Structure formats: structure tokens, C-alpha cells
Tab-separated table of C-alpha atoms and ligand atoms in Angstrom:
chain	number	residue	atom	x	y	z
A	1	UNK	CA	-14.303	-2.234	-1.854
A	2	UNK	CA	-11.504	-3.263	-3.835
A	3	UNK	CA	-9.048	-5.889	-2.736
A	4	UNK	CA	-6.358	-6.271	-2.146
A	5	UNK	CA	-6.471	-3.343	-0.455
A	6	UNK	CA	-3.648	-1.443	1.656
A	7	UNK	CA	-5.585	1.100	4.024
A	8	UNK	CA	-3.014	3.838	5.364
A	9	UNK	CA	-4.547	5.619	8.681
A	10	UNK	CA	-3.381	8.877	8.216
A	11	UNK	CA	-4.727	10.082	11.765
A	12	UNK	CA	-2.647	6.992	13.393
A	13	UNK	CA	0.164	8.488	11.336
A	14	UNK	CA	-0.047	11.819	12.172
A	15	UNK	CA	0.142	11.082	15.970
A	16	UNK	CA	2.909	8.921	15.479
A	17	UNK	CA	4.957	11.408	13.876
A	18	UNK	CA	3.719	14.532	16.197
A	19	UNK	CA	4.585	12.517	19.313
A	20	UNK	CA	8.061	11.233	17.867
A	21	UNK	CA	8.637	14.915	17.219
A	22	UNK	CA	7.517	16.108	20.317
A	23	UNK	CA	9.660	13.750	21.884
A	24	UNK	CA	12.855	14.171	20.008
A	25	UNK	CA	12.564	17.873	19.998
A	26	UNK	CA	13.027	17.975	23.768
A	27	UNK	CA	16.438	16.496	23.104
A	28	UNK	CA	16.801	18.650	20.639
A	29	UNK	CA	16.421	16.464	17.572
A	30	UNK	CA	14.635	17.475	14.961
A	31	UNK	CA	13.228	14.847	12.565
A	32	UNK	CA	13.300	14.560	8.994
A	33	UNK	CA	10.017	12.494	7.282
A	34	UNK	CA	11.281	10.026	5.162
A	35	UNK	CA	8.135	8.694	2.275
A	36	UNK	CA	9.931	6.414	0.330
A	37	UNK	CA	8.134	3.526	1.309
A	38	UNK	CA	5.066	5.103	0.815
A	39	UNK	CA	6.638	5.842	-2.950
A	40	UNK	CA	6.396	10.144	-2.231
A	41	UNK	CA	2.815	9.413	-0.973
A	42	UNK	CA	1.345	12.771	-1.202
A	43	UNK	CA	-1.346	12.590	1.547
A	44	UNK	CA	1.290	10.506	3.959
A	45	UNK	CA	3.818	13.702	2.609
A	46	UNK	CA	1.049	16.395	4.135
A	47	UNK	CA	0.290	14.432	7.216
A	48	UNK	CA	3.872	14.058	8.413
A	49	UNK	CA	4.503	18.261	7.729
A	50	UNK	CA	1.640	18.932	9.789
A	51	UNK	CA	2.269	16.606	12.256
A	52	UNK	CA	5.845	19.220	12.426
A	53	UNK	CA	8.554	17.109	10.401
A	54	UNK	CA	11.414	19.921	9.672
A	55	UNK	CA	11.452	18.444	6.029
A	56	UNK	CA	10.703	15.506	3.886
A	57	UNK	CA	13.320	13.017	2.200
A	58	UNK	CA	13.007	9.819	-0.103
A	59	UNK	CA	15.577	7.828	-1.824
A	60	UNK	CA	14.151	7.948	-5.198
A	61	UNK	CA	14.439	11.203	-6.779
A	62	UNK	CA	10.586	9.771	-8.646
A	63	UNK	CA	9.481	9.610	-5.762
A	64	UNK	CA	10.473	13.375	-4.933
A	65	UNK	CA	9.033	14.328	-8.206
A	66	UNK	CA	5.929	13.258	-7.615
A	67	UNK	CA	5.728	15.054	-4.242
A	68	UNK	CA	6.182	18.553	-6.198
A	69	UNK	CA	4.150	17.805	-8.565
A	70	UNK	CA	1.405	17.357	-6.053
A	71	UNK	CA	2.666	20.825	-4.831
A	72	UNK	CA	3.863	19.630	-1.534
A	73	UNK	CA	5.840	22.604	-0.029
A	74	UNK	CA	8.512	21.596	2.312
A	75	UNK	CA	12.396	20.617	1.913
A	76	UNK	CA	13.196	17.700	0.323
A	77	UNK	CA	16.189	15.520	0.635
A	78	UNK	CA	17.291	12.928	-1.547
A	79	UNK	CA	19.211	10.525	1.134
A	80	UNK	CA	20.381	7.718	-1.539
A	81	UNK	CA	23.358	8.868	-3.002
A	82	UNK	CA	23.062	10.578	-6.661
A	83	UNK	CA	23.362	8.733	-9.232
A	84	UNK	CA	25.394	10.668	-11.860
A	85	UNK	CA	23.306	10.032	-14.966
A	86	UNK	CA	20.182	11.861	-12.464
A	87	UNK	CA	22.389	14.687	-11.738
A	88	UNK	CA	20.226	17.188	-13.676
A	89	UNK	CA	17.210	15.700	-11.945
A	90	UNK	CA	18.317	15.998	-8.268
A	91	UNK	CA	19.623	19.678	-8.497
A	92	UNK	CA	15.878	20.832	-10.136
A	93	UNK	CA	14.151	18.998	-7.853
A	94	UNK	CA	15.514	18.144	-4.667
A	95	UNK	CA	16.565	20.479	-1.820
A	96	UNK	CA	19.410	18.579	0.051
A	97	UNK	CA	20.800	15.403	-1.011
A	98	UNK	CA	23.318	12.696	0.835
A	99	UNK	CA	26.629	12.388	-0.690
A	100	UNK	CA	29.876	10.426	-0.714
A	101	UNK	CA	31.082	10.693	-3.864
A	102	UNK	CA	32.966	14.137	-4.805
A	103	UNK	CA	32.857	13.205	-8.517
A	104	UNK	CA	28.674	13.108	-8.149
A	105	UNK	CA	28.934	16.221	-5.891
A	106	UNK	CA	31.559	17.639	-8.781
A	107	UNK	CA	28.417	16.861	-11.635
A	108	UNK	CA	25.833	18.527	-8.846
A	109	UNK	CA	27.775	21.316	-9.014
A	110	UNK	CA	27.595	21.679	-12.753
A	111	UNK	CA	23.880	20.698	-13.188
A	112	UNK	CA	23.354	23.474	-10.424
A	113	UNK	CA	25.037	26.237	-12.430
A	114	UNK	CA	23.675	25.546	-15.383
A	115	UNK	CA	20.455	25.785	-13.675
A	116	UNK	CA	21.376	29.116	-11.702
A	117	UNK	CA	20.532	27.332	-8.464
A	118	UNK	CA	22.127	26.438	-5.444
A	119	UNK	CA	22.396	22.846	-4.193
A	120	UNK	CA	23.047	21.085	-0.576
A	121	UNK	CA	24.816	18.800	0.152
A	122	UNK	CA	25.259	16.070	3.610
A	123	UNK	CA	28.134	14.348	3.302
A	124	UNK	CA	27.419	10.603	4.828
A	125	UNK	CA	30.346	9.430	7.395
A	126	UNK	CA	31.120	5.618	7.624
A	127	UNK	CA	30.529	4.341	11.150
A	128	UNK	CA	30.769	0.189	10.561
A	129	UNK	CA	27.369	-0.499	9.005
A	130	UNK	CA	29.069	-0.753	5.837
A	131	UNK	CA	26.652	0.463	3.594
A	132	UNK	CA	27.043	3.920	2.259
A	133	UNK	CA	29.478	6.633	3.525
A	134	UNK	CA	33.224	8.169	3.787
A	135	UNK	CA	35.681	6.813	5.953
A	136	UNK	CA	35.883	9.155	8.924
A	137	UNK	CA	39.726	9.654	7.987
A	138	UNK	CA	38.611	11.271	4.387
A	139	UNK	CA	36.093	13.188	5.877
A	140	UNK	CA	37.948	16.521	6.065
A	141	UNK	CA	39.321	16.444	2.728
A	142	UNK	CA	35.672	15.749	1.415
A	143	UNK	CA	34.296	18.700	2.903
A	144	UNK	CA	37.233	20.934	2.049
A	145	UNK	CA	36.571	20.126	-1.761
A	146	UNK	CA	32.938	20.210	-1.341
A	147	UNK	CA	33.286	23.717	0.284
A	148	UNK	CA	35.450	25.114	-3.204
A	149	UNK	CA	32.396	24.038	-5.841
A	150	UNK	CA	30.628	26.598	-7.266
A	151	UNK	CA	26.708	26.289	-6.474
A	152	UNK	CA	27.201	23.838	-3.870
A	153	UNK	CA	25.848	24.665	-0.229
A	154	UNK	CA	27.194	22.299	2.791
A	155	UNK	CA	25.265	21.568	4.901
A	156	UNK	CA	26.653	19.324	7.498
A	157	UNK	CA	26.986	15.809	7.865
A	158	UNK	CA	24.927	12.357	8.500
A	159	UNK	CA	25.084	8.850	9.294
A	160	UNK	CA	23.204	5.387	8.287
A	161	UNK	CA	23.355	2.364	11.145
A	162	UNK	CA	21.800	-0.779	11.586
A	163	UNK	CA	20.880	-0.925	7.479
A	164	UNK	CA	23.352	-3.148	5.882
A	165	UNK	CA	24.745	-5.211	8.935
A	166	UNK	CA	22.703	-4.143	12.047
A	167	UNK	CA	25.492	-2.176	13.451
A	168	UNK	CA	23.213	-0.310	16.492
A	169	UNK	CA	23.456	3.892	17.079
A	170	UNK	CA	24.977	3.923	20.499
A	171	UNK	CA	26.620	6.555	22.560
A	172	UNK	CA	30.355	5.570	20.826
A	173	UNK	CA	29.277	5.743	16.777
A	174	UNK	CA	26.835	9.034	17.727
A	175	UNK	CA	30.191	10.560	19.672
A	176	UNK	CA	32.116	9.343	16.864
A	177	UNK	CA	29.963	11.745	14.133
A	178	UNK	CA	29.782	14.898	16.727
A	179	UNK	CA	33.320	14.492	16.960
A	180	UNK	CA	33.340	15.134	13.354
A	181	UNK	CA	31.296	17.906	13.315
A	182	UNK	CA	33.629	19.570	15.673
A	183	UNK	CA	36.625	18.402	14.449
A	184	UNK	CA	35.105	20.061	10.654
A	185	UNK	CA	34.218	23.326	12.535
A	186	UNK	CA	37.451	23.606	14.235
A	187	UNK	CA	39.630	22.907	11.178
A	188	UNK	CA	38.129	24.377	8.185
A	189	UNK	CA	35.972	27.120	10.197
A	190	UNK	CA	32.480	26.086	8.474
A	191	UNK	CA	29.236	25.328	10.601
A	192	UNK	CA	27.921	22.430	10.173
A	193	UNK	CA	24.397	22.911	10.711
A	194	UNK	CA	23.382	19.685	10.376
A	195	UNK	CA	24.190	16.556	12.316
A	196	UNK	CA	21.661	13.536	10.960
A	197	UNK	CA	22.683	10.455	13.171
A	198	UNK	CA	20.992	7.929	10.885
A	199	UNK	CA	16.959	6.174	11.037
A	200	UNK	CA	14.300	4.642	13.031
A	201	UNK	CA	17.232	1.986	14.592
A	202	UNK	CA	18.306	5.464	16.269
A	203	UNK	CA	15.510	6.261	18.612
A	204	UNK	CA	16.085	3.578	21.366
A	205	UNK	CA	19.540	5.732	21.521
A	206	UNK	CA	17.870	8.890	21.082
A	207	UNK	CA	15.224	8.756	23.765
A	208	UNK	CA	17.080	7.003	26.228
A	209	UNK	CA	18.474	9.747	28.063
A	210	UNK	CA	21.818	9.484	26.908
A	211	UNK	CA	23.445	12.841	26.400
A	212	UNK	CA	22.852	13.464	22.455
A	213	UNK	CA	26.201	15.033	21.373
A	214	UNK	CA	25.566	17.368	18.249
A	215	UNK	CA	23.084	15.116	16.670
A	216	UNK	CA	19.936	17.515	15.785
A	217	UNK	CA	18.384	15.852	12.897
A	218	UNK	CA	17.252	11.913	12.728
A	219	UNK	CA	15.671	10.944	9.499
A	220	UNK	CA	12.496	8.555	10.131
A	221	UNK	CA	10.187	6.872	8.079
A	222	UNK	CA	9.755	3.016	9.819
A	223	UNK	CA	8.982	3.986	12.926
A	224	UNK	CA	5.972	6.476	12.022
A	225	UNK	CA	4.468	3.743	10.308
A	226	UNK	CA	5.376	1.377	12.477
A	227	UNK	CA	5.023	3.168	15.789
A	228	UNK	CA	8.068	0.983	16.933
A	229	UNK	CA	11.830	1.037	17.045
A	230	UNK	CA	13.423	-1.144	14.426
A	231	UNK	CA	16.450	-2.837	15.950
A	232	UNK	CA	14.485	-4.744	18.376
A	233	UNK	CA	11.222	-4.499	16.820
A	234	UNK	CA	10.134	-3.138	20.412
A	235	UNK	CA	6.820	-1.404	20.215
A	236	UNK	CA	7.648	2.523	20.730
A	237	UNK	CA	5.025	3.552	23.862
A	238	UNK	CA	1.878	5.105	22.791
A	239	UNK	CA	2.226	4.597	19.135
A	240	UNK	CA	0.020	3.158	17.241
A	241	UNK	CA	1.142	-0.080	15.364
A	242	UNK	CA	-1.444	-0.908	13.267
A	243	UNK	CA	-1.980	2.321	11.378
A	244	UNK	CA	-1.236	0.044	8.075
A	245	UNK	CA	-3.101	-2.767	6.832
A	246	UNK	CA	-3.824	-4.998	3.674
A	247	UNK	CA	-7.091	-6.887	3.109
A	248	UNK	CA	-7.813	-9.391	0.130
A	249	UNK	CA	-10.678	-11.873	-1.010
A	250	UNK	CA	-11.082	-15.769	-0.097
A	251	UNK	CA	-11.357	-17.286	-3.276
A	252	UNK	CA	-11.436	-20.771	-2.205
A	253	UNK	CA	-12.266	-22.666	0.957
A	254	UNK	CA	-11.543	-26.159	0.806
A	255	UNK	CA	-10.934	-28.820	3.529
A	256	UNK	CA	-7.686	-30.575	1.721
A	257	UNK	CA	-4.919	-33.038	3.292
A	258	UNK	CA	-2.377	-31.485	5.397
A	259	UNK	CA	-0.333	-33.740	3.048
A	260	UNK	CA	0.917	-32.847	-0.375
A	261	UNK	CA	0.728	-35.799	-2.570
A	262	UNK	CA	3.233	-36.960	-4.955
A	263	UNK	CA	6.358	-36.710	-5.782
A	264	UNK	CA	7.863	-33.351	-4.247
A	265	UNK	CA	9.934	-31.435	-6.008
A	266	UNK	CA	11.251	-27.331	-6.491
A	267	UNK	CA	7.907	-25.220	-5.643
A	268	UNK	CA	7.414	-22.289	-7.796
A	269	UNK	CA	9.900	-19.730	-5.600
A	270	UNK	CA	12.219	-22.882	-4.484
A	271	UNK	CA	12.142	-25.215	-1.734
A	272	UNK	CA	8.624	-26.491	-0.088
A	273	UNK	CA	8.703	-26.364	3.176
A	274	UNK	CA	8.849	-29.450	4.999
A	275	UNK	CA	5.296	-30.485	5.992
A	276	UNK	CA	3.833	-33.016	8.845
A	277	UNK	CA	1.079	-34.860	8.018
A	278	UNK	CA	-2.115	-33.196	10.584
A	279	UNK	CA	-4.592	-35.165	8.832
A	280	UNK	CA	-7.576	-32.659	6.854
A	281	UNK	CA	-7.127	-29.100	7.354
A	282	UNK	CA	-9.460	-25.969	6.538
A	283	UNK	CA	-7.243	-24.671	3.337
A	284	UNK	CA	-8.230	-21.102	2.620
A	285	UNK	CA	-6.405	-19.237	-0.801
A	286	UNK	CA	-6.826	-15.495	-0.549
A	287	UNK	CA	-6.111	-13.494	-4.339
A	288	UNK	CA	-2.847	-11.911	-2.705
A	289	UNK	CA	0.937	-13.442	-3.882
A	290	UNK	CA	4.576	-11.779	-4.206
A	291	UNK	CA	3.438	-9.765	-7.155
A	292	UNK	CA	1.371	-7.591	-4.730
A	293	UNK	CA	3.232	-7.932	-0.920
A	294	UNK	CA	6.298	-9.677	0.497
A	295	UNK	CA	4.433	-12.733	1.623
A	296	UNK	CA	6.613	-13.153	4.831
A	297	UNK	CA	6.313	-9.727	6.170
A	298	UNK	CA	2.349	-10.601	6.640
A	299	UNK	CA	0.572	-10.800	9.751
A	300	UNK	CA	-2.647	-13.044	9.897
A	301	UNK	CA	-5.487	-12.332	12.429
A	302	UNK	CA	-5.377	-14.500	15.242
A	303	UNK	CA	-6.286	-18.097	14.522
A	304	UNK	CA	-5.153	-17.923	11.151
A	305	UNK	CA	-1.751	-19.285	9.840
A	306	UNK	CA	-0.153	-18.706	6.321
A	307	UNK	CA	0.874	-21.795	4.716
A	308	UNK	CA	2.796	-20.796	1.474
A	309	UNK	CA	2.478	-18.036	-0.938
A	310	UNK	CA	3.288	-18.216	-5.042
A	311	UNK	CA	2.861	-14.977	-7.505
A	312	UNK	CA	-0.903	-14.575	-7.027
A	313	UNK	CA	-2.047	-17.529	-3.754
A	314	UNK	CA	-1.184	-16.753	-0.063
A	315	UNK	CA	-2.241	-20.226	1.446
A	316	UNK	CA	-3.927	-19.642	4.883
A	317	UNK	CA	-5.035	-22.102	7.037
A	318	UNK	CA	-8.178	-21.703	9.432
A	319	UNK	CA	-10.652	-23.710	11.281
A	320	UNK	CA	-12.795	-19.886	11.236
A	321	UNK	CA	-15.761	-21.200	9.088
A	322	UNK	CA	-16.517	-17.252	8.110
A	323	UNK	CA	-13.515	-17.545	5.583
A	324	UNK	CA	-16.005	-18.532	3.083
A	325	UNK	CA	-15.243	-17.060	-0.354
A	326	UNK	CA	-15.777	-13.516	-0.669
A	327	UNK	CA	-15.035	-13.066	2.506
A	328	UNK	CA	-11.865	-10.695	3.140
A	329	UNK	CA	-8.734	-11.029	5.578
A	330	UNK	CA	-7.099	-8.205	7.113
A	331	UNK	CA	-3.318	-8.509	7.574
A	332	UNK	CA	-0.756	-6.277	9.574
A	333	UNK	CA	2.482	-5.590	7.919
A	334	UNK	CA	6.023	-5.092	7.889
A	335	UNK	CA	8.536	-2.841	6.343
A	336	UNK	CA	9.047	-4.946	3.073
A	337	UNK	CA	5.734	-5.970	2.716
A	338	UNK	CA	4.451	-2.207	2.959
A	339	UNK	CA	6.845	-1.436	0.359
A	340	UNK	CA	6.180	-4.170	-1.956
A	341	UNK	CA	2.548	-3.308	-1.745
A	342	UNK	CA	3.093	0.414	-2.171
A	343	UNK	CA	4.742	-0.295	-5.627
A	344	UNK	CA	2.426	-3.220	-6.741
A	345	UNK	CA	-0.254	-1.990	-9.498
A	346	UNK	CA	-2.350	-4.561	-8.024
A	347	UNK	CA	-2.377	-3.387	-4.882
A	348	UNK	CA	-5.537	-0.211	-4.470
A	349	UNK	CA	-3.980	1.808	-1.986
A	350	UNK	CA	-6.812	4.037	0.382
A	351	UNK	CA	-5.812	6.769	2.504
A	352	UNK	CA	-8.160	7.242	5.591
A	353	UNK	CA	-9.005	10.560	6.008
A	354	UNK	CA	-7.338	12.799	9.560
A	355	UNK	CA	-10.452	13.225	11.441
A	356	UNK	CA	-11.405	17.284	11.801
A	357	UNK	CA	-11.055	16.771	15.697
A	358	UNK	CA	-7.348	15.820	15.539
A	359	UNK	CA	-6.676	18.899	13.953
A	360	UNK	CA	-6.886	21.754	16.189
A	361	UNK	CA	-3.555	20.767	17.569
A	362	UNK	CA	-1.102	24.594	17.920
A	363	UNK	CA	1.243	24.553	15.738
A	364	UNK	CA	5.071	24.592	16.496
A	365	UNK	CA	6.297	27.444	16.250
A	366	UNK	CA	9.020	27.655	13.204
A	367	UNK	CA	11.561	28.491	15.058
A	368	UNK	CA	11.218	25.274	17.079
A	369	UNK	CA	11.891	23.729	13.766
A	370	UNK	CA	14.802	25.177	12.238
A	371	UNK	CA	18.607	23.373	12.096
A	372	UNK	CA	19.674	27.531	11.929
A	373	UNK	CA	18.576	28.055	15.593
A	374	UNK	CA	20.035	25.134	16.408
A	375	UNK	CA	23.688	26.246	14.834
A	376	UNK	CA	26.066	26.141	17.868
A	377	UNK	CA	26.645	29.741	18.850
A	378	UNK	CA	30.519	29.615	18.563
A	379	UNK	CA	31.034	29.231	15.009
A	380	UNK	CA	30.070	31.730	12.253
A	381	UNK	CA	28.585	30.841	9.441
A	382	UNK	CA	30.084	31.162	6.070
B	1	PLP	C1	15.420	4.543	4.449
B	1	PLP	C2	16.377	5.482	5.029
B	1	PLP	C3	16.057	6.176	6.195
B	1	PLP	C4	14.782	5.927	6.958
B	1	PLP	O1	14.849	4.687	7.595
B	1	PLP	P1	13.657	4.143	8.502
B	1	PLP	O2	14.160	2.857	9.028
B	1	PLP	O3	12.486	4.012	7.601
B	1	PLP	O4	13.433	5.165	9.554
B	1	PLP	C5	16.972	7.100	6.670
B	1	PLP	N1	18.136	7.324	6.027
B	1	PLP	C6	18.480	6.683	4.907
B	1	PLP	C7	19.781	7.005	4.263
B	1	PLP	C8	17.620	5.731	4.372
B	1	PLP	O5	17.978	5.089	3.255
């Protein structure tokens, strides 16, 4: 087979995501699939409906193209803010995006009368991560003008944590953002049907007991691939971690000095690492580099260290003899290097077929599924 090769177990995915949703859905979360690091994936899109995600979102509105292309029915939510200049885009394509910008929301509005369609909108709150999102004082006013644009549907608000700065979703930022809601409802006399409390950092929160507030909708993506919980990197119980992998070729096995020789200088991608001198080592170059995977989100087998990686040579070193050449290494990996794979050319990317067993799993029923039912029974829709 081809190498390098990223394998995607779509059966280890598909019970990640159906027991996350299981989960959250007794708290009455419902989750949102989020493919952008799988670049709108349309076989990791399919698994994570089945497996009962309310929706699908991705921060690339490419990415969302190439979903419906590939005729994937579902929702889909574009949850990086629009740019203005992909206004047009976003309204013919995308069901729901994120917003904090009334002059984008303004253009959305446009694009989605010219196009005789409606468009909805979450407006992102600020809660100290510091990446996107309105100050919680602005909030109202946002909403109030996003409520008067013609073509414009909204549909509640959401939250990002633990992106930008690491800021963790606790029981004060999530009481913070149901606040909001209420204080919206109360004031302007709009549901807000929606309540997104932010990503995969949110599910330590989220299943730990604590009450949930109006939070109904988390939007995951890391932790489904992952199977853990990315503040702490903790392992999320019964998930599967290693539904990802990457494998590429040995092609060279060499015992060398431990000891570069020379005068050292800049390395290709900056400073060399400082080195002790260990006398001969096994040196083992696989064809894999930063043109096809963040090198430091890898994860050798046991018994096998990476050394240093440049565009095209991840350095390994092994005293395994079977890392002859030819011979192919399997790595685990993270977040960044799944993504930098996903989007390398290089890199052949092979989906692993959900076994037929795994599929005669009942359905949720829709209503189970739907932010309407979940629409607190005090305030009347507009
Ligand atoms: C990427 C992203 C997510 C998903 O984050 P994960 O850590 O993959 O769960 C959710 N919301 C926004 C706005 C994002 O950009």
C-alpha cells in the first residue's frame, strides 16, 4: 500500500461519536460534528450523522462545499467567522454560521436576499479566551440588530474556550453564557434556541455532573478522533484513541555516530537540538517530513524515538533490526499532525470501512435530536 499513509477507522469513530452523544444527550447536550480537520471528509461526514450528531460544522466554507457536493444531507455550520469577500458563498451553502461582526452579518443578509434564502446566524460571546467573540456587554445590541435584517434567522448564541489562551469551560464562563441567553429572552422576547458552550476542552465540564445551565449544543471534532478531552489530554473512558494513524517507508538504515560532525550551525527549520555524544546508534530515515505531518505531533511505536525531522526525513532512532528499508512505521497522532496530513497531497488518506455488525444500532429518534424540543417552554418563538 501506499505510504505515507493516514488510515482513518471509521468504526472507532463512529463509537466515539455515538457514545459522546449518548452521553451528552442525557445532560441534555446535543453535539454538533465538527470535520474540519478531516478537510469536510465525506465518509468521516456520514459516520458522525449516523453515529446521531444533530448537524455538521467546519471552519472552511471549502470544506463545506465539498460535503454537498458529495450530497451529504445534514445542517451545516460554518463556525469561523465569515469572511466578507465569501459572503455569497456561506449563504448558498452553509446552514448556520458563527458571527461577531454585524457588518458580515449586514453582507449575509444581502447575499441571502438576493438568493431568496434565509440564513442563521450564532452570535459568538467573549468569555476570556480571547479569540473570537462579542463582549458580553454588546451582546444585546448585537442581537437586537441582527433580529431587524431581512433574511437573517437567529438562532441563539455560542462560545469558544481553551483555543487561543487555554481559558477552561467551567461552571462560572458556562453560567456566564446561560445568563445571556436569559438575559436575551427576557429583554428582547426572542428564543434562543441554541446555547453552544464551545469544543472538545468542554466535556470534562460537561460530563462532570455539574448542573449544565442552558447549554444544549457542544460542537466536537478533537475528541471523536481523539477519544479524549483536550485540556488535559486525559483519555475520555471507553474511547478509542487510536482510531487515526500514519504509516511511511524506511528508506535508510544506517548505524551512524550519535555525534554530528563539524561545525554546527542553523539546521534547515532553525536550531539543532543539542545532542550528547551515545557513541553509534541504529539511525533509521522514514520518507515522511513537515510537508506531509507536523513532525512533533507524532507518536513512535514503543522502542522507537524521533530524532529530527526536515521537509521530507523524520529521523528515528531504533535498536529494532526489522526497520530495514521497506519496512513501514506506524505512528499515532495529534491534532496538528492529523491536520497537516489531511491537507498534504502527499499524504494517501484510507478510510476503513464500518463493519456491517456495528450497524444495527436503533436509531435516535429525531426528536431526541432537535434544539426545537429543547426550546425552554416559557418563551415563544418569533
Ligand atoms: C475547531 C472548532 C471547534 C471544534 O474543536 P475541537 O477541539 O476539535 O472539538 C469548535 N468550535 C469552533 C469555533 C472551532 O473553531
Amino acid at each position: 500500500m501506499a505510504t505515507p499513509r493516514l488510515e482513518i477507522d471509521l468504526n472507532k469513530l463512529f463509537h466515539n461519536a455515538r457514545t459522546l452523544v449518548e452521553r451528552l444527550g442525557k445532560r441534555g447536550i446535543l453535539v454538533t460534528g465538527v470535520t474540519k480537520a478531516t478537510l469536510g471528509s465525506t465518509e468521516v461526514a456520514a459516520t458522525l450523522l449516523e453515529a446521531g450528531v444533530i448537524g455538521l460544522a467546519d471552519s472552511r466554507i471549502e470544506n463545506i462545499e465539498t460535503m454537498r457536493l458529495a450530497r451529504v444531507s445534514a445542517s451545516m455550520t460554518l463556525i469561523r467567522s465569515p469572511m466578507l469577500s465569501q459572503a455569497h458563498r456561506v449563504v448558498e451553502q452553509a446552514d448556520i454560521s458563527c458571527n461577531t461582526e454585524i457588518e458580515v452579518i449586514r453582507t449575509l443578509s444581502l447575499e441571502a436576499q438576493k438568493a431568496g434564502r434565509n440564513h442563521e446566524v450564532i452570535l459568538m460571546v467573549e468569555l476570556g479566551d480571547l479569540r473570537e467573540g462579542i463582549m458580553p456587554e454588546d451582546l444585546t445590541d448585537a442581537v437586537r440588530e441582527t433580529l431587524q435584517l431581512p433574511n437573517i434567522v437567529f438562532k441563539g448564541i455560542g462560545a469558544n474556550l481553551a483555543c487561543r489562551s487555554g481559558v477552561s469551560p467551567d461552571c462560572r464562563n458556562m453560567t456566564v453564557l446561560s445568563r445571556l441567553a436569559d438575559s436575551i429572552e427576557a429583554t428582547l422576547g426572542v428564543a434562543v434556541e441554541i446555547v453552544s458552550g464551545g469544543n472538545s476542552a468542554n466535556l470534562a465540564w460537561a460530563l462532570s455532573g455539574a448542573d449544565v445551565g442552558r447549554i444544549n449544543n457542544l460542537r466536537l471534532g478533537d475528541a471523536i478522533l481523539f477519544g479524549c478531552e483536550t485540556l488535559h489530554r486525559q483519555q475520555i473512558n471507553d474511547l478509542h484513541t487510536d482510531a487515526i494513524t500514519l504509516s511511511a517507508e524506511v528508506i535508510e538504515a544506517k548505524t551512524k555516530p550519535s555525534m554530528p560532525s563539524g561545525l554546527i550551525a542553523l539546521t534547515a527549520f532553525g536550531n539543532p537540538t543539542p545532542v550528547t555524544d551515545r557513541g553509534s546508534v541504529r539511525q533509521v530515515i522514514v520518507a515522511l517530513g513537515e510537508q506531509d505531518v507536523d513532525p512533533d505531533g507524532l507518536q513512535a511505536p514503543g522502542g522507537i524515538d524521533i530524532k529530527g525531522a526536515s521537509s521530507d526525513h523524520l529521523i528515528l532512532e531504533s535498536t529494532n533490526r526489522d526497520l530495514s528499508v521497506g519496512a513501514e512505521v506506524t505512528f499515532e497522532l495529534n491534532y496538528s499532525a492529523l491536520l497537516r496530513a489531511m491537507t498534504s497531497p502527499f499524504v494517501t488518506k484510507v478510510m476503513n470501512k464500518r463493519l456491517a455488525e456495528d450497524r444495527d444500532i436503533p436509531e435516535l429518534s429525531r426528536s431526541e435530536l432537535s434544539h426545537d424540543s429543547l426550546k425552554p417552554a416559557t418563551v415563544e418563538s418569533t
